[in-house]
Amino acid sequence: MRWRIAILGLLLTAGLALAQGDLPPITPQTAGSLQPLAMLGNGEANDLAFSPSDKLLAVATSVGVLYTETRAPETTQRLEGAPFYAMRIAMRPDGAQIAAGSTDSTLRIWDHRPAS
C-alpha cells in the first residue's frame, strides 16, 4: 500500500467536511462503513494540504506534487516541474499558492487559483 497513494480516508474526510450536515462523523463505530472515493497516482504519499475552502487537495509524493478537486478526485493532476521527491507541502491561507519542500533541499512554489 505504501507504493500507491491511498488518500481514500482523507478524501472521505474532505467529503464529510463538505457535506457535514448530510453524513455522520467518522467514529470507531462508523469507520467500517467508509467507502473509497479515489486512488491518486503512484508513489508514496508524504504530506497533504487542503485548500481553505476544502475544494482542493494537494499531496506531496515521491513523484512530485499531485492535486485534485475534492468533488472530482478522478481528475488528479501533477503540478508542473521535473518529478522530485516532495516531503512537505503547504498552502497559503487564501489558497493562491502551494509550496513543497523536497529531499534535495529545494523549495518549489506554484501559483494556484482554486475554482470558486
XYZ file of C-alpha atoms in Angstrom:
116
model
C 0.000 0.000 0.000
C 2.964 2.312 0.639
C 3.684 2.423 -3.096
C 0.197 3.566 -4.048
C -1.123 6.865 -2.864
C -4.114 5.791 -0.878
C -5.753 9.044 0.080
C -9.083 7.332 0.434
C -9.753 8.127 4.058
C -8.569 11.685 3.603
C -10.855 12.246 0.653
C -13.654 10.762 2.671
C -12.851 13.238 5.414
C -12.961 16.052 2.855
C -16.307 14.778 1.635
C -17.598 14.777 5.176
C -16.357 18.309 5.692
C -18.120 19.435 2.525
C -21.367 17.716 3.441
C -21.191 17.933 7.209
C -24.940 18.078 7.650
C -25.617 15.039 5.437
C -23.327 12.425 6.985
C -22.460 11.314 10.488
C -18.933 11.937 11.795
C -16.284 9.237 11.400
C -16.110 7.254 14.628
C -14.857 3.759 15.506
C -18.461 2.600 15.075
C -18.890 4.116 11.573
C -15.335 3.517 10.249
C -16.252 0.099 8.847
C -18.876 1.619 6.554
C -16.496 4.039 4.772
C -16.250 3.559 1.011
C -13.197 4.524 -1.106
C -13.682 7.549 -3.349
C -10.451 7.509 -5.369
C -6.849 6.338 -5.730
C -4.474 9.156 -6.583
C -1.426 8.331 -8.710
C 1.582 6.166 -7.940
C 4.293 6.720 -5.401
C 4.483 7.314 -1.695
C 2.333 9.965 -0.002
C 4.353 12.050 2.473
C 2.169 15.060 3.310
C -1.063 16.748 2.225
C -2.842 20.071 2.406
C -6.446 21.067 1.825
C -7.295 24.496 0.444
C -9.093 26.821 2.881
C -12.379 26.085 1.115
C -11.702 22.293 1.171
C -12.234 22.242 -2.612
C -8.613 21.333 -3.453
C -6.350 18.622 -2.070
C -2.589 18.791 -2.741
C -0.377 15.801 -1.901
C 3.430 15.714 -1.541
C 4.611 12.397 -3.008
C 7.742 10.555 -4.024
C 6.960 11.500 -7.651
C 6.136 15.201 -7.165
C 3.038 17.117 -6.116
C -0.397 15.874 -7.097
C -3.572 17.893 -6.750
C -7.233 17.272 -7.279
C -10.587 18.875 -6.739
C -12.142 17.068 -3.764
C -15.517 16.797 -5.509
C -13.916 15.271 -8.642
C -10.925 13.207 -7.424
C -10.727 11.288 -10.698
C -9.171 14.404 -12.303
C -5.843 14.241 -10.445
C -3.029 16.280 -11.987
C 0.670 16.708 -11.238
C 2.000 20.230 -10.760
C 4.454 21.268 -13.476
C 8.179 20.808 -12.961
C 10.551 17.879 -13.042
C 9.478 14.941 -10.905
C 11.005 15.232 -7.456
C 10.610 13.619 -4.065
C 8.286 16.015 -2.215
C 8.403 15.628 1.562
C 6.257 18.515 2.834
C 3.524 20.688 1.401
C 1.728 23.849 2.482
C -0.933 26.112 1.048
C -1.382 29.833 1.630
C -4.419 30.654 3.769
C -6.129 32.159 0.703
C -5.299 29.067 -1.402
C -3.417 31.130 -4.002
C -0.038 29.354 -3.701
C 1.203 25.850 -2.981
C 4.739 25.260 -1.652
C 6.569 21.932 -1.484
C 9.898 21.017 0.074
C 11.927 18.130 -1.308
C 14.702 15.795 -0.248
C 17.226 17.714 -2.377
C 16.804 20.760 -0.073
C 14.810 22.777 -2.601
C 11.509 24.553 -2.134
C 9.164 24.890 -5.095
C 6.240 27.340 -5.109
C 3.318 27.363 -7.551
C 0.583 29.928 -8.058
C -2.850 28.372 -7.890
C -6.253 29.963 -8.075
C -8.806 27.416 -6.850
C -12.078 27.165 -8.713
C -14.802 29.134 -6.980
